[in-house]
Structures are given as C-alpha cells and as structure tokens.
C-alpha positions as YAML, in Angstrom:
chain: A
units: angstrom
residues:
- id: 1
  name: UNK
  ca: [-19.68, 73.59, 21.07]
- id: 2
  name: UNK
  ca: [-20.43, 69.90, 22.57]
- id: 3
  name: UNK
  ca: [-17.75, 67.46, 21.57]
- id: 4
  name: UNK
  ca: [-18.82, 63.87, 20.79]
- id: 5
  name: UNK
  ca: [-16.63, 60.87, 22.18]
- id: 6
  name: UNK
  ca: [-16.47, 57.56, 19.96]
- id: 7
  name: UNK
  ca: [-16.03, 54.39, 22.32]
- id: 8
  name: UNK
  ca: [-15.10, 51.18, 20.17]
- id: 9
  name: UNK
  ca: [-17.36, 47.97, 21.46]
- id: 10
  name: UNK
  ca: [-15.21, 45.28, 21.78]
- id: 11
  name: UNK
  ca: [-17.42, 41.81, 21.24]
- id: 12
  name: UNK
  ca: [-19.65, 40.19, 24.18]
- id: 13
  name: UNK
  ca: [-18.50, 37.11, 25.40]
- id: 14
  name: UNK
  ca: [-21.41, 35.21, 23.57]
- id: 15
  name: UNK
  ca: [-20.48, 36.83, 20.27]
- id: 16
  name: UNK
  ca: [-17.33, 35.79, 20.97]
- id: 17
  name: UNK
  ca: [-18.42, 31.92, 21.62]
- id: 18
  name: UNK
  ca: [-20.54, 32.02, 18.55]
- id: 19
  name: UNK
  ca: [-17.52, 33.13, 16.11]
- id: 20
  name: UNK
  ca: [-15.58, 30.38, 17.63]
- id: 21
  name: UNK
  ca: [-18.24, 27.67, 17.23]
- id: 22
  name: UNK
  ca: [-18.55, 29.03, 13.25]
- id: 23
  name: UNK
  ca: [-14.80, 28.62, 13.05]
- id: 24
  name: UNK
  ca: [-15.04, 24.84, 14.95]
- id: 25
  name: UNK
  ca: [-17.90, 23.86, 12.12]
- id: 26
  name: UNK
  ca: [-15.88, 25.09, 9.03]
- id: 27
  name: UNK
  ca: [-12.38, 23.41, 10.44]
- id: 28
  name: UNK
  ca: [-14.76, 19.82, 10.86]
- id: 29
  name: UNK
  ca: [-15.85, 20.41, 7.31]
- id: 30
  name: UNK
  ca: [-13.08, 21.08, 5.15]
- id: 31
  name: UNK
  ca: [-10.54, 19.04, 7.19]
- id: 32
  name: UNK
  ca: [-12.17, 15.79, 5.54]
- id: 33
  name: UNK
  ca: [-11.78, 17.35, 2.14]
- id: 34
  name: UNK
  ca: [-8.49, 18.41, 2.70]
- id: 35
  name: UNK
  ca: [-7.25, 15.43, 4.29]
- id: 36
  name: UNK
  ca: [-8.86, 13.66, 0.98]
- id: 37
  name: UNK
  ca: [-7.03, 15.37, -1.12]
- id: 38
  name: UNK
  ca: [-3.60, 14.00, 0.32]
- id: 39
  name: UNK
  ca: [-4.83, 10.47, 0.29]
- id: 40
  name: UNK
  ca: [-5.55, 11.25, -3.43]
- id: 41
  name: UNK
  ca: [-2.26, 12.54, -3.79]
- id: 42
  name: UNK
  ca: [-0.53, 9.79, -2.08]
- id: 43
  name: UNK
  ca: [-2.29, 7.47, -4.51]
- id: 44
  name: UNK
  ca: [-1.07, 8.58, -7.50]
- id: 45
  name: UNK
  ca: [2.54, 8.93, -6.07]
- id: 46
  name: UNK
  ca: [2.06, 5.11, -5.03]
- id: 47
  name: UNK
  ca: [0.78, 4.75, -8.69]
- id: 48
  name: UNK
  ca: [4.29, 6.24, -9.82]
- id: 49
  name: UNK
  ca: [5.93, 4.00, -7.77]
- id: 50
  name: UNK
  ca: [4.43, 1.14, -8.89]
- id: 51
  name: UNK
  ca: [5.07, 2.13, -12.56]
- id: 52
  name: UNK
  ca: [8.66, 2.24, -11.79]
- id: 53
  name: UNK
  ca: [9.21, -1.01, -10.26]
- id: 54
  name: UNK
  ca: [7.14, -3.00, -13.36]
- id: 55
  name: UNK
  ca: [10.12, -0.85, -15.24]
- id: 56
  name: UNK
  ca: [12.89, -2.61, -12.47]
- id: 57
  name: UNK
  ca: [11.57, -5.87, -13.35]
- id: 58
  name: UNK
  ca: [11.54, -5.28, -17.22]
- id: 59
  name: UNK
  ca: [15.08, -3.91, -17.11]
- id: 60
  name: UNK
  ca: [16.33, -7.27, -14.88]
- id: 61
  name: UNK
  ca: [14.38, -9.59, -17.17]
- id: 62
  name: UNK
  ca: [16.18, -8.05, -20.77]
- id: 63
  name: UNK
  ca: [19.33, -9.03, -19.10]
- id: 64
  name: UNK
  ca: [18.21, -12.20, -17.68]
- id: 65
  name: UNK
  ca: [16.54, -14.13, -20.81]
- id: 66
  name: UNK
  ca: [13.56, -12.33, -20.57]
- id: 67
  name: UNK
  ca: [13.05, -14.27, -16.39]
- id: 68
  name: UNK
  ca: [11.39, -11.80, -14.14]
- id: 69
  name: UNK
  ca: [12.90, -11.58, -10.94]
- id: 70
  name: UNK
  ca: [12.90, -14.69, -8.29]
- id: 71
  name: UNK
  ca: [9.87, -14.18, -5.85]
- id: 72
  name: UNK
  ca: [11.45, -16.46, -3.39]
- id: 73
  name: UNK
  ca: [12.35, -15.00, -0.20]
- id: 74
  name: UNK
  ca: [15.90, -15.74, 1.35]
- id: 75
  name: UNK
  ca: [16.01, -19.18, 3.28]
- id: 76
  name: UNK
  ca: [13.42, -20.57, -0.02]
- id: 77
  name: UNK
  ca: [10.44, -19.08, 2.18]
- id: 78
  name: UNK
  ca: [7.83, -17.56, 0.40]
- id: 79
  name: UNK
  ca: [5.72, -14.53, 1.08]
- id: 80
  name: UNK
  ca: [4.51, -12.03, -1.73]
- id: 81
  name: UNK
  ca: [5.24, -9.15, 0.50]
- id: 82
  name: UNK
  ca: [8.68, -9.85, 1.36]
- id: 83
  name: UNK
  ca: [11.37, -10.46, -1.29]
- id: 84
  name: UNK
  ca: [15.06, -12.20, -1.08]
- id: 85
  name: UNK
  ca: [18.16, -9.75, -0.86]
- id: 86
  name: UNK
  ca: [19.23, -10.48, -3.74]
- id: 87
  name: UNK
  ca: [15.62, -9.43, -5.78]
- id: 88
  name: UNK
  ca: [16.11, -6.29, -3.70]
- id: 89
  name: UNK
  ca: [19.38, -5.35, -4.99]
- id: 90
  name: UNK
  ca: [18.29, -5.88, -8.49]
- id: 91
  name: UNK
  ca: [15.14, -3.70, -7.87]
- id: 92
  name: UNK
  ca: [17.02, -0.88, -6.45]
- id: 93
  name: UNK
  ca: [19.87, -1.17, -9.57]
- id: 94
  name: UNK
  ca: [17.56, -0.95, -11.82]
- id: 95
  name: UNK
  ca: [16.14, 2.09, -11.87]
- id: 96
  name: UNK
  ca: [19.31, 3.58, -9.75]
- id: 97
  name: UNK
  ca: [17.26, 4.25, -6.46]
- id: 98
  name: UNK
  ca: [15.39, 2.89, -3.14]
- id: 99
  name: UNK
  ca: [13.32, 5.41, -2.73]
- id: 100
  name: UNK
  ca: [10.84, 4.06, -5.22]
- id: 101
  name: UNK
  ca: [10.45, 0.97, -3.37]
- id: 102
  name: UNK
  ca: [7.37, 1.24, -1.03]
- id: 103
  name: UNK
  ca: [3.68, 3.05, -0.63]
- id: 104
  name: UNK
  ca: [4.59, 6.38, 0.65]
- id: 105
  name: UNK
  ca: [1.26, 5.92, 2.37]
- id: 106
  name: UNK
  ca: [2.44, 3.46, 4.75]
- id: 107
  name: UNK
  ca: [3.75, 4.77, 8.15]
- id: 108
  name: UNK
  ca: [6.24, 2.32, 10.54]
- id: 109
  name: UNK
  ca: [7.23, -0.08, 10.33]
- id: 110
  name: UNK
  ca: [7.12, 0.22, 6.89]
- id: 111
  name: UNK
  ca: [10.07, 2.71, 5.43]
- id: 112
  name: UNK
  ca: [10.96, 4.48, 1.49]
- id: 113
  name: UNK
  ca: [13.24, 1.59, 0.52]
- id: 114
  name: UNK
  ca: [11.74, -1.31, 2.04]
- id: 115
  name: UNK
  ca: [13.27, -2.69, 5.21]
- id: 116
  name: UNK
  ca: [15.34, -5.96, 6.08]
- id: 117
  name: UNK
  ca: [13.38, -9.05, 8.28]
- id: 118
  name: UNK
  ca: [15.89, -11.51, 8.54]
- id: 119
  name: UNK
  ca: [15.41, -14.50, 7.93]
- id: 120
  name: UNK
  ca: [13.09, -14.04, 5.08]
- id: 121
  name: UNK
  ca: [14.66, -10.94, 2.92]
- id: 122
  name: UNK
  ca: [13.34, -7.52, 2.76]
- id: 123
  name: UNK
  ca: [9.41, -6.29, 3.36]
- id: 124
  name: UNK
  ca: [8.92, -3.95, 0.30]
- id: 125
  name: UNK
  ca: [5.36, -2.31, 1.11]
- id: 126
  name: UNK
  ca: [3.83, -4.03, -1.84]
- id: 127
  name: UNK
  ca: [3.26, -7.48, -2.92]
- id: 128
  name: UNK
  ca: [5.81, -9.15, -5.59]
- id: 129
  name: UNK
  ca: [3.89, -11.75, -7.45]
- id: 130
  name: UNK
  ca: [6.50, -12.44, -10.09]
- id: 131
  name: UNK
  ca: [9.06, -15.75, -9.82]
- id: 132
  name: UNK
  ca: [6.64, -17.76, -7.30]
- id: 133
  name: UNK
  ca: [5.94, -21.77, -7.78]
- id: 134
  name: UNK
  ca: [2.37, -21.16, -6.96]
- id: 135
  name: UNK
  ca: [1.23, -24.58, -8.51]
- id: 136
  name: UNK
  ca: [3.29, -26.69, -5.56]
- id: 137
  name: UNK
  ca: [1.20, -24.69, -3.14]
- id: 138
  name: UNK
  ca: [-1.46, -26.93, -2.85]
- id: 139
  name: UNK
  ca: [-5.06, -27.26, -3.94]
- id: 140
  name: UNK
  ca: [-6.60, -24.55, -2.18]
- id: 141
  name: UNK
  ca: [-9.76, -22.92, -3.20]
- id: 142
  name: UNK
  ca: [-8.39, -19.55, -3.53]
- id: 143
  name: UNK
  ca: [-5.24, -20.37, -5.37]
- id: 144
  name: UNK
  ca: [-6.61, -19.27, -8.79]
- id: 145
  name: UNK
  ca: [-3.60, -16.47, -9.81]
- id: 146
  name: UNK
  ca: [-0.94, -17.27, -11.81]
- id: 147
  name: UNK
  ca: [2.61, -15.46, -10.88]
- id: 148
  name: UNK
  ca: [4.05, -14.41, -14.41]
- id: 149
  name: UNK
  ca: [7.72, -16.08, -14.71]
- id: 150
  name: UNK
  ca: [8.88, -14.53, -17.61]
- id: 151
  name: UNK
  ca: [8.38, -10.74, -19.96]
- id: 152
  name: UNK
  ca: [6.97, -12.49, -23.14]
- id: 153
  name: UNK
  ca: [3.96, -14.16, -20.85]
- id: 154
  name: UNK
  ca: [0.61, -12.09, -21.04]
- id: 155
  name: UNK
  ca: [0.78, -8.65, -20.06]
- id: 156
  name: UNK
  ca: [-2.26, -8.91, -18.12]
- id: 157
  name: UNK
  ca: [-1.17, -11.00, -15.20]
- id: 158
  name: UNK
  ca: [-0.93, -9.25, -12.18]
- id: 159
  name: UNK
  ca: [2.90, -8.34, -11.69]
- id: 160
  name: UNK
  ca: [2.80, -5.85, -8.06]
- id: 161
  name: UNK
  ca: [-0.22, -4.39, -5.54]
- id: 162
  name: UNK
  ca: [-1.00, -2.28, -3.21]
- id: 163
  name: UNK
  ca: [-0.34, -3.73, 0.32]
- id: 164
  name: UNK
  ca: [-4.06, -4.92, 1.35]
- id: 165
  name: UNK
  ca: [-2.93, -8.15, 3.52]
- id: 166
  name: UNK
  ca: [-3.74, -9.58, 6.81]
- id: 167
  name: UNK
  ca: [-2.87, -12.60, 8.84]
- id: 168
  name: UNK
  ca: [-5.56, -14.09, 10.69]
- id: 169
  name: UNK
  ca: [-4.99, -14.37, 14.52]
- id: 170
  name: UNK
  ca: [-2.54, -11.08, 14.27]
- id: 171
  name: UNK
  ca: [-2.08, -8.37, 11.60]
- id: 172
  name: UNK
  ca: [-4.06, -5.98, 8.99]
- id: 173
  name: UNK
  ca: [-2.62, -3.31, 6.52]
- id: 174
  name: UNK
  ca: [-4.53, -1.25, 4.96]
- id: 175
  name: UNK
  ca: [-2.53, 1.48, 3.04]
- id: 176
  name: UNK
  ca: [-5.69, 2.88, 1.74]
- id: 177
  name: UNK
  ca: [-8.50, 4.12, 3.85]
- id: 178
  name: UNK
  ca: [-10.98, 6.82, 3.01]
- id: 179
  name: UNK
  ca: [-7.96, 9.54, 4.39]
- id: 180
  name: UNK
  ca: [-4.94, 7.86, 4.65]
- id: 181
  name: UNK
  ca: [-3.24, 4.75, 5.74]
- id: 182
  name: UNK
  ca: [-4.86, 2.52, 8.50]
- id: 183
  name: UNK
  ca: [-3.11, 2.44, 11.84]
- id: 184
  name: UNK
  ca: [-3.88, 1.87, 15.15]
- id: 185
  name: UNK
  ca: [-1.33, 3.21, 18.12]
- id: 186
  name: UNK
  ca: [1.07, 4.27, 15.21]
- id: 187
  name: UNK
  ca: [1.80, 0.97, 13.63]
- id: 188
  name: UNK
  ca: [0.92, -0.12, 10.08]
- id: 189
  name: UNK
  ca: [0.40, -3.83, 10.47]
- id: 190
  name: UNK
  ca: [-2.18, -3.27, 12.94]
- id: 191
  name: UNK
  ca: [-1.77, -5.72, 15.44]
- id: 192
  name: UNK
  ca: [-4.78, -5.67, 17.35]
- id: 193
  name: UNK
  ca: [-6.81, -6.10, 14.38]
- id: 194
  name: UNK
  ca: [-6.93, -9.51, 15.21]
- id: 195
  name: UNK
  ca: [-5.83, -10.64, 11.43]
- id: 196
  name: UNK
  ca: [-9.29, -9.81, 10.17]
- id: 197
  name: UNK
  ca: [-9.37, -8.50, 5.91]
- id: 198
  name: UNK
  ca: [-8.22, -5.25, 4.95]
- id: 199
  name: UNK
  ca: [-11.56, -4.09, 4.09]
- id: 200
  name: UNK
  ca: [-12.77, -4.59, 7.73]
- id: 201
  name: UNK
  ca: [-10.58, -2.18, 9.35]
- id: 202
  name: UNK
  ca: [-11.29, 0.52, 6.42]
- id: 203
  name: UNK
  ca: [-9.24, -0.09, 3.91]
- id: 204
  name: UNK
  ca: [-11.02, 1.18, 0.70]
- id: 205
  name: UNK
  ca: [-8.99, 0.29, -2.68]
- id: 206
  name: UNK
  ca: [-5.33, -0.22, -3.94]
- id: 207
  name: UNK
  ca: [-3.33, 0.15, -6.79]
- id: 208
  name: UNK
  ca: [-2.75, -3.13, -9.15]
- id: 209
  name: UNK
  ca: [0.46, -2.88, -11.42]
- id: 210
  name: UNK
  ca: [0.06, -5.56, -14.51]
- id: 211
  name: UNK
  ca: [3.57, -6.99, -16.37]
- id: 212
  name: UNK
  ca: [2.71, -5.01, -19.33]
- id: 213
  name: UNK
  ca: [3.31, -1.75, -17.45]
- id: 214
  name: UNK
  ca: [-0.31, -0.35, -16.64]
- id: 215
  name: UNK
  ca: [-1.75, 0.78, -13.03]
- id: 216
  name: UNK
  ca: [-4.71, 1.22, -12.36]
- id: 217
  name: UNK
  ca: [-6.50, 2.40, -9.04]
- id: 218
  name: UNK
  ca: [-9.29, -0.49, -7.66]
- id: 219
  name: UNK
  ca: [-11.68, -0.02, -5.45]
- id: 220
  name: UNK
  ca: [-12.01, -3.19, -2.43]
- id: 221
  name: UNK
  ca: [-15.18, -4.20, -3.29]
- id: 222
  name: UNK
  ca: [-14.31, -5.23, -6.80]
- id: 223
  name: UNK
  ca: [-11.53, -7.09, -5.81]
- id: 224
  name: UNK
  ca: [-10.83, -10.84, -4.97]
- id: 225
  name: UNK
  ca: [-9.30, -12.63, -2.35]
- id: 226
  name: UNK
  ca: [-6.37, -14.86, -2.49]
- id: 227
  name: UNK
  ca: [-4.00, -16.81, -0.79]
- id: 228
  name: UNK
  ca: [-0.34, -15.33, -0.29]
- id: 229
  name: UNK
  ca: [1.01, -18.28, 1.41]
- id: 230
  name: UNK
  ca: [2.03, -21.94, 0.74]
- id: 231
  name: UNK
  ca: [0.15, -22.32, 4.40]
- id: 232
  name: UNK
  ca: [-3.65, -22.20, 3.52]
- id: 233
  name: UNK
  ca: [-4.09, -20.42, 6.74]
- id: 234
  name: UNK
  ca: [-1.56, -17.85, 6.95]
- id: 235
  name: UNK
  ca: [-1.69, -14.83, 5.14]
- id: 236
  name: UNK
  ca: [-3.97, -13.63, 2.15]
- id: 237
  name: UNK
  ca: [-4.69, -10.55, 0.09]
- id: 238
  name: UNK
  ca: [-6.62, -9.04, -2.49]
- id: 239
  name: UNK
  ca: [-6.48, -7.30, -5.49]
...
C-alpha cells in the first residue's frame, strides 16, 4: 500500500508582503480614530477640571464677601494665564488638591498643578478671567469682555478657558488639535510658531467655564478674539 506524505506550504514571500501591506493600511486607519478618541477623552477630563475650579472660586468668594479671587499676578502684572501665589494657594485649598489645576492635554512645560514663573506667579494651563481691572487697559478694539469681580454678578460672564493663546513674534498653544495637544519639538508653547493664533497651528476648539458653573465644549471658529494683555500687542486669546 502507497503511503501519502502531507508537506505544509509555508507563505511566498509576496503573500507575505501583501499581508503586511493589509496590516500597514488598517494600523493608518484606525490609529486616527483611536487617537480621537483620547483627545475626546482628554476633553471631557479638562471639562471636569474646569468644573472644579469655577467650584474653587465659589468656595473662596462665600468666605470673602462674595469677591472672586484677585486676577492680578504677583509684582501687580497682569496676564490671564498666569495667576499670583497667593490666588494659587486659595485654588488648591479649596477643593483640597493641585491636581485639578491644568488641561491634562497640555504636555511641558505645562505640569498637573500649574507651575511657578517668577516674577509673575504661577502659569495654571488655563486662563483666569476673574479679579482683572480690564477697564484701565486702554481703549483697544478688542477689549469688549468684562472679568466678573464678584459671585452675585451674571452667571454668564466668562469665569476660566481652555488655553488657546499666542504671543505674536514668539509663542502658540493650542491644547486642542484634531488628536491631541499642539507641539512642535516637545514643547507646548510652540516657539517657532512665530506667535501666530491658535487656530493657525491646528488648534480646533476649547472648553469655556462660565461663573455660574456650566462648561461647555466650543469649537474655534465660533469663537472671538481678545486681548489678554494691558499691552495691545502682547498676548491675546479666544474663546
């Protein structure tokens, strides 16, 4: 009786190319999607964050006569992003913890917590627009928001947002993009942006935090510029 041998065929090298190419043109479709999905993720964690600072400055203010927070920055500059020492203290004592304190979208230089730039105070990751003296900035086109002084004002003014600032001449941040933060050669201020708007370098949206408590997600295109700076030139953002 003839015996029959089996022999297993292993793949051809162009079979072999082919399943690799499939694999390559799956990976560069879902990778997107995936990497979507964090940015989506991140949002609403930066949404949460958000939420728990407008609770900071309502827990400072019912001790305080109902007056948010100062927005001044150590020295008596004044920069929405950056806050004074002592209006990071409060922050943090409020709710019991730093970690709140900043987009966990934003990569370094930015940190959970916020980080110290002396002279000015403390960088938090968002803007602070509570406690400022915009009216002695000037008469500049742009200066048409009002920074809420006190809890019983109207709950619609715009109390924090989302990082979307830039300096013309020298730095962008954009903690926002399509999938993820904006960052060039692993810094989050971008500084070879060249200062142009957030929107330029991809930024696509932010979170807007208003003194009555809400957040809500905005997409760039619907928002408006402003000046962040007694400087008409210096630094500006939108929301």
């Amino acid at each position: 009786m003839k015996s029959t041998k089996h022999f297993s065929r292993g793949f051809t090298l162009i079979e072999l190319l082919v399943v690799i190419a499939i694999i390559a043109i799956l990976a560069s479709l879902l990778l997107p999607v995936l990497a979507g999905s964090k940015e989506r993720a991140k949002r609403a964690a930066c949404k949460n964050n958000l939420r728990q600072l407008i609770i900071a400055t309502h827990l400072y203010a019912s001790d305080q006569q109902e007056k948010l927070p100062h927005g001044i920055c150590d020295g008596d500059y004044d920069y929405p992003p950056l806050v004074s020492t002592n209006t990071w203290r409060s922050f943090v004592d409020s709710v019991g913890s730093h970690k709140i304190i900043g987009c966990p979208d934003l990569p370094a230089p930015f940190v959970p917590g916020g980080y110290s730039m002396p002279p000015y105070g403390y960088v938090l990751g968002y803007n602070y627009l509570g406690g400022h003296d915009v009216a002695t900035w000037g008469l500049a086109a742009n200066m048409n928001w009002i920074s809420p002084q006190k809890l019983t004002e109207s709950g619609l003014l715009v109390l924090f947002t989302d990082l979307n600032v830039w300096s013309p001449g020298n730095n962008t941040v954009a903690p926002h993009g399509k999938n993820g933060p904006i960052f060039q050669q692993g810094d989050a201020t971008n500084p070879d942006s060249g200062g142009i708007a957030s929107q330029l370098i991809g930024a696509v949206g932010g979170n807007v935090g208003a003194l009555d408590g809400s957040v809500i997600w905005k997409r760039i295109e619907k928002m408006q510029e402003y000046q962040l700076s007694p400087n008409t030139t210096e630094l500006f953002g939108v929301w």
